[in-house]
């Protein structure tokens, strides 16, 4: 089968990486709960944290007063923070109340926060204790969503990694697709793979707790998100094998991702083309229309979500943009390597952040589009730089063929808006 050819001037996999360790601008890892609680329909996420944690989640989710979401905060008061109360007894009582009121919950995640980690509440021990109390109806797990040392997408990584040790063992040869996707996108992906004759297909996370999701030495897994480093390591410890591929953004990335799986399962070239030809054509047409405003423009990525490298590959190879700098919070060779191979040499690749130094580089470069976090976007807009909020790329369906045009449109809209405003100002 044909595979994407690397650029003739070499890719960025062996390019020097600027490693920075300074002040960072990142969102809290608790943010991942907003898309995870929508995906996992029988799960509840109980944050052990402060009122600030509760306000963050409520604001990010936009939950109305009459809604009953599947997340909440066990608020640590002054007595807890001062060590004057038994936090474990309080937590046990809150969990018992919650499960009595919500019998639909099958998975309960105790999510650590900055406050709970500072006062060193042992949520791992609490999860073990509560699992014994509430088994077999409820499985209790824990992970950290603390913003002290994590970026916001690492919340999903920590959550999925916490699930891997409790997956059942299997000797069957199965494909495990890992990473939370909107249901409509997941259905499209499963349909493409099924039409090629690939199966059985398991999902992590599944929409509901699923005893058929298992892992073993005959399991092969494909990642849909480039920020799942801990989950990748946890699955390999269970004996599973990673199918390394570019991530499924745009026509090229989606085709390469699907080809890697198809080759693993012996799918013929004729079958692959028959299944993918029509959606590929639609993707190319949609990208071409949305990318009109992007061709010949420059882009600068601040590190935020770990999506930066595959998105830079998409924008440069499929939308005609030039990357000036591509920053990522972390660069994981097993995950990001295939996209770095395809990213044309030239941009500065940076890992980590020293925000003042990076801001100075962005201001000096004056890119046509800057992809950054919310905290940096408004100041840069005030200086005349067009920006795209990085967090929008996580909350919006952007994977696979049918969303490829929408993905290009997310980047073209700020440039179109600026063109309209400049035209109005000129008049």
CSV table of C-alpha atoms in Angstrom, one decimal:
chain,number,residue,atom,x,y,z
A,1,UNK,CA,0.0,0.0,0.0
A,2,UNK,CA,1.1,3.5,-0.7
A,3,UNK,CA,2.1,5.6,2.4
A,4,UNK,CA,2.7,9.4,2.7
A,5,UNK,CA,6.1,10.4,1.3
A,6,UNK,CA,8.2,12.6,3.6
A,7,UNK,CA,9.2,16.0,2.3
A,8,UNK,CA,12.2,16.1,-0.1
A,9,UNK,CA,14.2,18.4,2.2
A,10,UNK,CA,13.8,16.0,5.1
A,11,UNK,CA,11.3,16.1,8.0
A,12,UNK,CA,11.6,17.5,11.5
A,13,UNK,CA,12.1,14.2,13.4
A,14,UNK,CA,15.9,14.7,13.7
A,15,UNK,CA,15.7,18.6,13.8
A,16,UNK,CA,17.2,20.3,16.9
A,17,UNK,CA,14.6,20.8,19.6
A,18,UNK,CA,14.6,24.0,21.6
A,19,UNK,CA,13.8,22.8,25.2
A,20,UNK,CA,12.5,25.5,27.5
A,21,UNK,CA,11.8,25.2,31.2
A,22,UNK,CA,10.3,28.4,32.4
A,23,UNK,CA,7.0,30.1,33.2
A,24,UNK,CA,4.1,28.4,31.4
A,25,UNK,CA,0.6,29.3,30.3
A,26,UNK,CA,-1.5,26.2,30.6
A,27,UNK,CA,-5.1,25.2,31.4
A,28,UNK,CA,-5.8,22.9,34.4
A,29,UNK,CA,-5.9,19.1,33.8
A,30,UNK,CA,-9.4,19.1,35.4
A,31,UNK,CA,-10.7,20.5,32.1
A,32,UNK,CA,-10.6,17.1,30.5
A,33,UNK,CA,-13.6,16.1,32.6
A,34,UNK,CA,-15.8,18.2,30.4
A,35,UNK,CA,-15.5,16.0,27.4
A,36,UNK,CA,-14.9,12.7,29.3
A,37,UNK,CA,-18.1,12.9,31.3
A,38,UNK,CA,-20.0,13.4,28.0
A,39,UNK,CA,-18.3,10.4,26.5
A,40,UNK,CA,-18.5,7.9,29.4
A,41,UNK,CA,-22.2,7.8,30.0
A,42,UNK,CA,-22.2,5.7,33.2
A,43,UNK,CA,-19.2,7.4,34.8
A,44,UNK,CA,-19.1,10.1,37.5
A,45,UNK,CA,-16.0,12.4,38.1
A,46,UNK,CA,-15.7,13.5,41.7
A,47,UNK,CA,-13.1,16.2,42.1
A,48,UNK,CA,-11.5,16.4,45.5
A,49,UNK,CA,-10.7,20.1,45.5
A,50,UNK,CA,-11.6,23.6,46.3
A,51,UNK,CA,-14.5,26.0,45.4
A,52,UNK,CA,-12.2,27.3,42.6
A,53,UNK,CA,-12.1,23.8,41.1
A,54,UNK,CA,-15.9,23.7,41.2
A,55,UNK,CA,-16.2,27.1,39.6
A,56,UNK,CA,-13.8,26.1,36.8
A,57,UNK,CA,-15.7,23.0,35.9
A,58,UNK,CA,-19.1,24.8,36.1
A,59,UNK,CA,-17.9,27.6,33.9
A,60,UNK,CA,-16.1,25.4,31.4
A,61,UNK,CA,-19.1,23.1,31.0
A,62,UNK,CA,-21.8,25.8,30.9
A,63,UNK,CA,-24.1,23.6,33.0
A,64,UNK,CA,-27.5,25.2,33.6
A,65,UNK,CA,-29.1,25.2,37.0
A,66,UNK,CA,-31.6,22.4,36.2
A,67,UNK,CA,-29.0,20.1,34.7
A,68,UNK,CA,-27.6,17.1,36.5
A,69,UNK,CA,-24.1,16.5,35.1
A,70,UNK,CA,-22.0,13.5,35.9
A,71,UNK,CA,-19.2,15.5,37.7
A,72,UNK,CA,-19.0,17.3,40.9
A,73,UNK,CA,-16.6,18.6,43.5
A,74,UNK,CA,-16.1,17.3,47.1
A,75,UNK,CA,-15.0,20.7,48.5
A,76,UNK,CA,-12.1,20.9,50.9
A,77,UNK,CA,-12.9,23.4,53.6
A,78,UNK,CA,-10.5,25.2,56.0
A,79,UNK,CA,-10.6,22.3,58.5
A,80,UNK,CA,-9.6,19.8,55.8
A,81,UNK,CA,-6.7,22.0,54.6
A,82,UNK,CA,-5.5,22.5,58.2
A,83,UNK,CA,-5.6,18.8,58.9
A,84,UNK,CA,-8.2,19.2,61.6
A,85,UNK,CA,-10.8,16.9,59.9
A,86,UNK,CA,-10.5,13.3,58.7
A,87,UNK,CA,-10.7,13.9,55.0
A,88,UNK,CA,-11.1,10.2,54.3
A,89,UNK,CA,-14.2,9.9,56.5
A,90,UNK,CA,-15.7,12.9,54.8
A,91,UNK,CA,-15.0,11.5,51.4
A,92,UNK,CA,-16.5,8.1,52.2
A,93,UNK,CA,-19.7,9.9,53.4
A,94,UNK,CA,-19.9,12.0,50.2
A,95,UNK,CA,-19.4,9.0,48.0
A,96,UNK,CA,-22.1,7.0,49.8
A,97,UNK,CA,-24.5,9.9,49.4
A,98,UNK,CA,-23.7,10.3,45.7
A,99,UNK,CA,-24.1,6.6,44.8
A,100,UNK,CA,-27.3,6.4,46.8
A,101,UNK,CA,-28.7,9.3,44.8
A,102,UNK,CA,-27.3,8.2,41.4
A,103,UNK,CA,-27.7,4.4,41.1
A,104,UNK,CA,-26.9,4.7,37.3
A,105,UNK,CA,-23.2,5.3,38.1
A,106,UNK,CA,-21.0,2.3,37.3
A,107,UNK,CA,-17.6,4.0,37.3
A,108,UNK,CA,-16.5,6.6,39.8
A,109,UNK,CA,-13.3,8.5,39.3
A,110,UNK,CA,-11.8,10.3,42.3
A,111,UNK,CA,-9.9,13.2,40.7
A,112,UNK,CA,-7.0,14.8,42.5
A,113,UNK,CA,-6.5,18.6,42.4
A,114,UNK,CA,-3.9,21.1,43.5
A,115,UNK,CA,-5.4,21.4,47.0
A,116,UNK,CA,-5.8,17.6,47.5
A,117,UNK,CA,-2.2,17.0,46.4
A,118,UNK,CA,-0.8,19.8,48.5
A,119,UNK,CA,-2.3,18.3,51.7
A,120,UNK,CA,-1.4,14.8,50.4
A,121,UNK,CA,-4.8,13.0,50.5
A,122,UNK,CA,-4.1,9.5,49.4
A,123,UNK,CA,-6.8,9.1,46.8
A,124,UNK,CA,-5.3,5.8,45.5
A,125,UNK,CA,-5.9,4.2,48.9
A,126,UNK,CA,-9.4,5.8,49.0
A,127,UNK,CA,-10.3,4.3,45.6
A,128,UNK,CA,-9.2,0.8,46.7
A,129,UNK,CA,-11.2,1.1,49.9
A,130,UNK,CA,-14.3,2.4,48.2
A,131,UNK,CA,-14.1,-0.2,45.4
A,132,UNK,CA,-14.3,-2.9,48.1
A,133,UNK,CA,-17.3,-1.2,49.7
A,134,UNK,CA,-19.3,-0.6,46.5
A,135,UNK,CA,-18.3,-3.6,44.4
A,136,UNK,CA,-19.5,-5.1,42.2
A,137,UNK,CA,-21.9,-2.5,41.1
A,138,UNK,CA,-19.4,0.4,41.0
A,139,UNK,CA,-15.8,0.5,40.0
A,140,UNK,CA,-13.8,3.3,41.8
A,141,UNK,CA,-10.6,4.6,40.2
A,142,UNK,CA,-8.5,7.6,40.8
A,143,UNK,CA,-6.2,9.9,38.8
A,144,UNK,CA,-4.7,13.4,39.1
A,145,UNK,CA,-6.1,16.4,37.3
A,146,UNK,CA,-3.9,18.9,39.2
A,147,UNK,CA,-2.8,21.9,37.2
A,148,UNK,CA,0.5,22.2,39.2
A,149,UNK,CA,2.5,20.1,36.7
A,150,UNK,CA,0.1,19.1,33.9
A,151,UNK,CA,-1.4,20.5,30.8
A,152,UNK,CA,-5.2,20.3,30.3
A,153,UNK,CA,-5.2,17.4,27.9
A,154,UNK,CA,-3.2,15.3,30.3
A,155,UNK,CA,-6.3,14.9,32.4
A,156,UNK,CA,-7.7,12.5,29.7
A,157,UNK,CA,-4.3,10.7,29.6
A,158,UNK,CA,-4.3,10.2,33.3
A,159,UNK,CA,-7.9,9.0,33.3
A,160,UNK,CA,-7.4,6.4,30.6
A,161,UNK,CA,-4.1,5.2,32.0
A,162,UNK,CA,-5.9,4.6,35.3
A,163,UNK,CA,-8.4,2.3,33.5
A,164,UNK,CA,-5.8,0.1,31.8
A,165,UNK,CA,-4.7,-2.0,34.9
A,166,UNK,CA,-8.3,-3.1,35.5
A,167,UNK,CA,-9.1,-4.2,32.0
A,168,UNK,CA,-9.6,-7.9,31.6
A,169,UNK,CA,-6.9,-10.1,30.1
A,170,UNK,CA,-7.5,-11.5,26.6
A,171,UNK,CA,-5.6,-13.8,24.3
A,172,UNK,CA,-7.7,-12.7,21.3
A,173,UNK,CA,-6.3,-10.7,18.4
A,174,UNK,CA,-8.1,-7.4,18.7
A,175,UNK,CA,-7.8,-3.8,17.7
A,176,UNK,CA,-8.1,-1.3,20.5
A,177,UNK,CA,-8.7,2.3,19.5
A,178,UNK,CA,-7.7,4.7,22.3
A,179,UNK,CA,-8.8,8.2,22.9
A,180,UNK,CA,-12.1,10.0,23.5
A,181,UNK,CA,-13.9,11.1,20.4
A,182,UNK,CA,-17.3,12.7,19.9
A,183,UNK,CA,-19.9,9.9,19.3
A,184,UNK,CA,-20.6,10.9,15.6
A,185,UNK,CA,-16.8,10.9,14.8
A,186,UNK,CA,-16.3,7.5,16.6
A,187,UNK,CA,-19.2,6.0,14.6
A,188,UNK,CA,-17.6,7.2,11.3
A,189,UNK,CA,-14.3,5.7,12.3
A,190,UNK,CA,-15.8,2.3,13.4
A,191,UNK,CA,-17.8,2.2,10.1
A,192,UNK,CA,-14.7,2.7,8.0
A,193,UNK,CA,-12.8,0.0,9.8
A,194,UNK,CA,-15.7,-2.4,9.8
A,195,UNK,CA,-16.3,-1.9,6.1
A,196,UNK,CA,-12.7,-3.0,5.5
A,197,UNK,CA,-13.4,-6.2,7.5
A,198,UNK,CA,-11.3,-5.3,10.5
A,199,UNK,CA,-12.5,-6.6,13.9
A,200,UNK,CA,-13.2,-7.1,16.6
A,201,UNK,CA,-12.8,-3.4,17.4
A,202,UNK,CA,-12.7,-2.3,21.1
A,203,UNK,CA,-12.8,1.3,22.3
A,204,UNK,CA,-11.1,3.0,25.3
A,205,UNK,CA,-13.0,4.8,26.7
A,206,UNK,CA,-16.2,2.9,25.9
A,207,UNK,CA,-19.4,4.8,26.2
A,208,UNK,CA,-20.4,2.5,29.0
A,209,UNK,CA,-18.4,0.2,31.2
A,210,UNK,CA,-17.7,-2.7,28.9
A,211,UNK,CA,-16.5,-6.1,30.0
A,212,UNK,CA,-15.5,-7.0,26.4
A,213,UNK,CA,-12.8,-4.3,26.4
A,214,UNK,CA,-9.8,-6.3,27.3
A,215,UNK,CA,-6.0,-6.2,26.6
A,216,UNK,CA,-3.3,-8.8,26.2
A,217,UNK,CA,-0.2,-9.8,24.2
A,218,UNK,CA,-2.3,-10.2,20.9
A,219,UNK,CA,-3.9,-6.7,21.3
A,220,UNK,CA,-2.8,-4.0,18.8
A,221,UNK,CA,-3.8,-0.5,19.6
A,222,UNK,CA,-4.0,2.8,17.7
A,223,UNK,CA,-4.1,6.2,19.3
A,224,UNK,CA,-6.5,8.9,18.1
A,225,UNK,CA,-5.0,11.6,20.3
A,226,UNK,CA,-1.3,12.7,20.5
A,227,UNK,CA,-1.4,13.4,24.2
A,228,UNK,CA,-1.8,9.9,25.5
A,229,UNK,CA,1.8,9.1,26.5
A,230,UNK,CA,1.0,7.5,29.9
A,231,UNK,CA,-1.9,5.4,28.4
A,232,UNK,CA,0.5,4.3,25.7
A,233,UNK,CA,3.0,3.1,28.3
A,234,UNK,CA,0.3,1.4,30.4
A,235,UNK,CA,-1.0,-0.6,27.5
A,236,UNK,CA,2.5,-1.7,26.5
A,237,UNK,CA,3.1,-2.9,30.0
A,238,UNK,CA,0.0,-5.1,29.6
A,239,UNK,CA,1.6,-6.6,26.5
A,240,UNK,CA,-0.3,-4.7,23.8
A,241,UNK,CA,1.5,-3.4,20.7
A,242,UNK,CA,1.2,0.2,19.3
A,243,UNK,CA,0.5,0.8,15.6
A,244,UNK,CA,2.6,3.8,15.0
A,245,UNK,CA,1.0,6.3,12.5
A,246,UNK,CA,0.4,10.0,11.8
A,247,UNK,CA,-2.7,11.2,13.6
A,248,UNK,CA,-6.0,11.2,11.7
A,249,UNK,CA,-6.3,15.0,11.0
A,250,UNK,CA,-7.1,15.9,7.4
A,251,UNK,CA,-7.1,13.7,4.4
A,252,UNK,CA,-3.5,12.7,4.5
A,253,UNK,CA,-3.3,12.0,8.2
A,254,UNK,CA,-6.6,10.0,8.3
A,255,UNK,CA,-5.6,7.9,5.2
A,256,UNK,CA,-2.1,7.1,6.8
A,257,UNK,CA,-3.7,6.2,10.1
A,258,UNK,CA,-6.3,3.9,8.4
A,259,UNK,CA,-3.6,2.4,6.1
A,260,UNK,CA,-1.4,1.4,9.1
A,261,UNK,CA,-4.3,-0.5,10.6
A,262,UNK,CA,-5.4,-2.0,7.3
A,263,UNK,CA,-1.8,-3.3,6.6
A,264,UNK,CA,-1.7,-4.8,10.1
A,265,UNK,CA,-4.9,-6.8,9.4
A,266,UNK,CA,-4.1,-7.7,5.8
A,267,UNK,CA,-6.7,-5.6,4.0
A,268,UNK,CA,-6.2,-5.5,0.3
A,269,UNK,CA,-5.4,-2.3,-1.6
A,270,UNK,CA,-8.7,-2.7,-3.6
A,271,UNK,CA,-10.8,-3.0,-0.5
A,272,UNK,CA,-9.0,0.0,1.1
A,273,UNK,CA,-9.6,2.2,-1.9
A,274,UNK,CA,-13.2,1.1,-2.2
A,275,UNK,CA,-13.9,2.1,1.4
A,276,UNK,CA,-12.0,5.3,1.5
A,277,UNK,CA,-12.3,6.8,-2.0
A,278,UNK,CA,-15.6,8.7,-1.5
A,279,UNK,CA,-14.9,10.2,2.0
A,280,UNK,CA,-11.3,11.1,0.8
A,281,UNK,CA,-12.7,13.0,-2.1
A,282,UNK,CA,-15.2,14.9,0.1
A,283,UNK,CA,-12.4,15.7,2.6
A,284,UNK,CA,-10.1,17.1,-0.2
A,285,UNK,CA,-12.9,19.2,-1.6
A,286,UNK,CA,-13.8,20.6,1.8
A,287,UNK,CA,-10.2,21.3,2.7
A,288,UNK,CA,-9.5,23.1,-0.6
A,289,UNK,CA,-12.5,25.4,0.0
A,290,UNK,CA,-11.6,26.2,3.6
A,291,UNK,CA,-7.9,26.6,2.9
A,292,UNK,CA,-8.2,29.4,0.4
A,293,UNK,CA,-7.5,31.9,3.1
A,294,UNK,CA,-4.6,29.9,4.5
A,295,UNK,CA,-2.4,29.3,1.5
A,296,UNK,CA,0.9,31.2,1.7
A,297,UNK,CA,0.2,32.4,5.3
A,298,UNK,CA,2.5,31.7,8.3
A,299,UNK,CA,1.5,30.1,11.6
A,300,UNK,CA,3.1,30.0,15.0
A,301,UNK,CA,2.2,27.4,17.6
A,302,UNK,CA,2.5,28.0,21.3
A,303,UNK,CA,2.6,24.8,23.4
A,304,UNK,CA,-0.8,23.9,24.8
A,305,UNK,CA,-2.5,20.7,24.0
A,306,UNK,CA,0.1,18.4,22.4
A,307,UNK,CA,-2.0,18.6,19.2
A,308,UNK,CA,0.5,21.1,17.7
A,309,UNK,CA,2.8,18.8,15.8
A,310,UNK,CA,0.1,16.9,13.8
A,311,UNK,CA,-1.8,20.1,13.2
A,312,UNK,CA,1.3,21.8,11.9
A,313,UNK,CA,1.7,18.8,9.5
A,314,UNK,CA,-1.9,19.2,8.4
A,315,UNK,CA,-1.7,23.0,7.8
A,316,UNK,CA,1.6,22.9,6.0
A,317,UNK,CA,1.1,19.9,3.8
A,318,UNK,CA,-2.7,20.2,3.1
A,319,UNK,CA,-3.4,23.9,3.5
A,320,UNK,CA,-0.3,25.5,2.1
A,321,UNK,CA,0.8,27.3,5.2
A,322,UNK,CA,4.3,27.9,6.5
A,323,UNK,CA,5.1,27.0,10.1
A,324,UNK,CA,7.5,29.4,11.9
A,325,UNK,CA,7.6,27.7,15.3
A,326,UNK,CA,5.8,24.5,16.5
A,327,UNK,CA,5.8,24.3,20.3
A,328,UNK,CA,4.5,21.4,22.2
A,329,UNK,CA,4.3,20.9,26.0
A,330,UNK,CA,6.0,17.4,25.5
A,331,UNK,CA,7.3,15.6,22.5
A,332,UNK,CA,6.9,11.8,22.6
A,333,UNK,CA,8.8,10.2,19.7
A,334,UNK,CA,6.6,7.1,19.6
A,335,UNK,CA,3.6,9.3,19.3
A,336,UNK,CA,4.7,12.4,17.4
A,337,UNK,CA,7.5,10.8,15.3
A,338,UNK,CA,5.4,9.9,12.3
A,339,UNK,CA,4.0,13.4,12.0
A,340,UNK,CA,7.5,15.0,12.5
A,341,UNK,CA,8.7,12.8,9.7
A,342,UNK,CA,6.1,14.4,7.4
A,343,UNK,CA,6.6,18.0,8.7
A,344,UNK,CA,8.9,19.8,6.2
A,345,UNK,CA,12.1,21.0,7.8
A,346,UNK,CA,12.3,24.7,8.6
A,347,UNK,CA,10.2,25.6,11.6
A,348,UNK,CA,11.7,25.8,15.1
A,349,UNK,CA,10.5,22.8,17.1
A,350,UNK,CA,10.2,23.6,20.8
A,351,UNK,CA,9.3,21.5,23.8
A,352,UNK,CA,8.1,23.0,27.1
A,353,UNK,CA,7.8,26.8,27.5
A,354,UNK,CA,9.4,29.9,28.8
A,355,UNK,CA,6.4,32.1,27.9
A,356,UNK,CA,8.2,35.5,27.9
A,357,UNK,CA,10.9,34.2,25.5
A,358,UNK,CA,8.4,32.6,23.3
A,359,UNK,CA,6.2,35.8,23.2
A,360,UNK,CA,9.3,37.7,22.1
A,361,UNK,CA,9.9,35.3,19.3
A,362,UNK,CA,6.3,35.5,18.1
A,363,UNK,CA,6.3,39.3,18.2
A,364,UNK,CA,9.5,39.4,16.2
A,365,UNK,CA,8.1,36.9,13.6
A,366,UNK,CA,4.7,38.6,13.3
A,367,UNK,CA,3.0,35.4,12.0
A,368,UNK,CA,-0.3,35.6,10.1
A,369,UNK,CA,-1.9,33.3,12.6
A,370,UNK,CA,-0.9,32.4,16.2
A,371,UNK,CA,-2.3,29.3,17.9
A,372,UNK,CA,-2.2,29.8,21.7
A,373,UNK,CA,-4.1,29.5,24.9
A,374,UNK,CA,-6.8,31.9,26.0
A,375,UNK,CA,-4.5,33.8,28.4
A,376,UNK,CA,-2.3,34.9,25.5
A,377,UNK,CA,-4.9,35.4,22.7
A,378,UNK,CA,-6.4,38.7,23.8
A,379,UNK,CA,-3.1,40.5,24.4
A,380,UNK,CA,-1.8,39.3,21.0
A,381,UNK,CA,-5.0,40.3,19.3
A,382,UNK,CA,-4.6,43.8,20.8
A,383,UNK,CA,-1.2,43.9,19.2
A,384,UNK,CA,-2.7,43.2,15.8
A,385,UNK,CA,-1.9,39.4,15.6
A,386,UNK,CA,-4.7,37.0,14.5
A,387,UNK,CA,-5.1,34.1,17.0
A,388,UNK,CA,-6.8,30.8,17.3
A,389,UNK,CA,-7.7,29.5,20.7
A,390,UNK,CA,-6.0,26.1,21.1
A,391,UNK,CA,-8.6,24.8,23.5
A,392,UNK,CA,-11.2,25.0,20.7
A,393,UNK,CA,-9.3,22.4,18.8
A,394,UNK,CA,-10.0,19.9,21.6
A,395,UNK,CA,-13.7,20.7,22.1
A,396,UNK,CA,-14.6,20.6,18.4
A,397,UNK,CA,-15.0,17.5,16.3
A,398,UNK,CA,-11.9,17.6,14.0
A,399,UNK,CA,-10.8,14.0,13.4
A,400,UNK,CA,-11.1,11.9,10.2
A,401,UNK,CA,-12.5,12.7,6.8
A,402,UNK,CA,-15.9,14.2,7.4
A,403,UNK,CA,-14.4,16.8,9.8
A,404,UNK,CA,-11.4,17.7,7.7
A,405,UNK,CA,-13.0,20.8,6.2
A,406,UNK,CA,-14.2,22.0,9.6
A,407,UNK,CA,-10.7,21.6,10.9
A,408,UNK,CA,-9.3,23.8,8.1
A,409,UNK,CA,-12.1,26.2,8.7
A,410,UNK,CA,-11.2,26.7,12.4
A,411,UNK,CA,-7.9,28.2,11.2
A,412,UNK,CA,-9.2,30.1,8.3
A,413,UNK,CA,-12.0,31.9,10.1
A,414,UNK,CA,-9.7,34.3,12.2
A,415,UNK,CA,-7.9,35.3,8.9
A,416,UNK,CA,-11.2,35.9,7.1
A,417,UNK,CA,-12.5,37.9,10.1
A,418,UNK,CA,-9.4,40.1,10.1
A,419,UNK,CA,-9.7,40.7,6.3
A,420,UNK,CA,-13.3,41.8,6.7
A,421,UNK,CA,-12.5,44.1,9.6
A,422,UNK,CA,-9.6,45.6,7.6
A,423,UNK,CA,-11.9,46.2,4.7
A,424,UNK,CA,-14.5,47.9,6.9
A,425,UNK,CA,-11.8,50.1,8.5
A,426,UNK,CA,-10.6,51.1,5.0
A,427,UNK,CA,-14.1,52.2,4.0
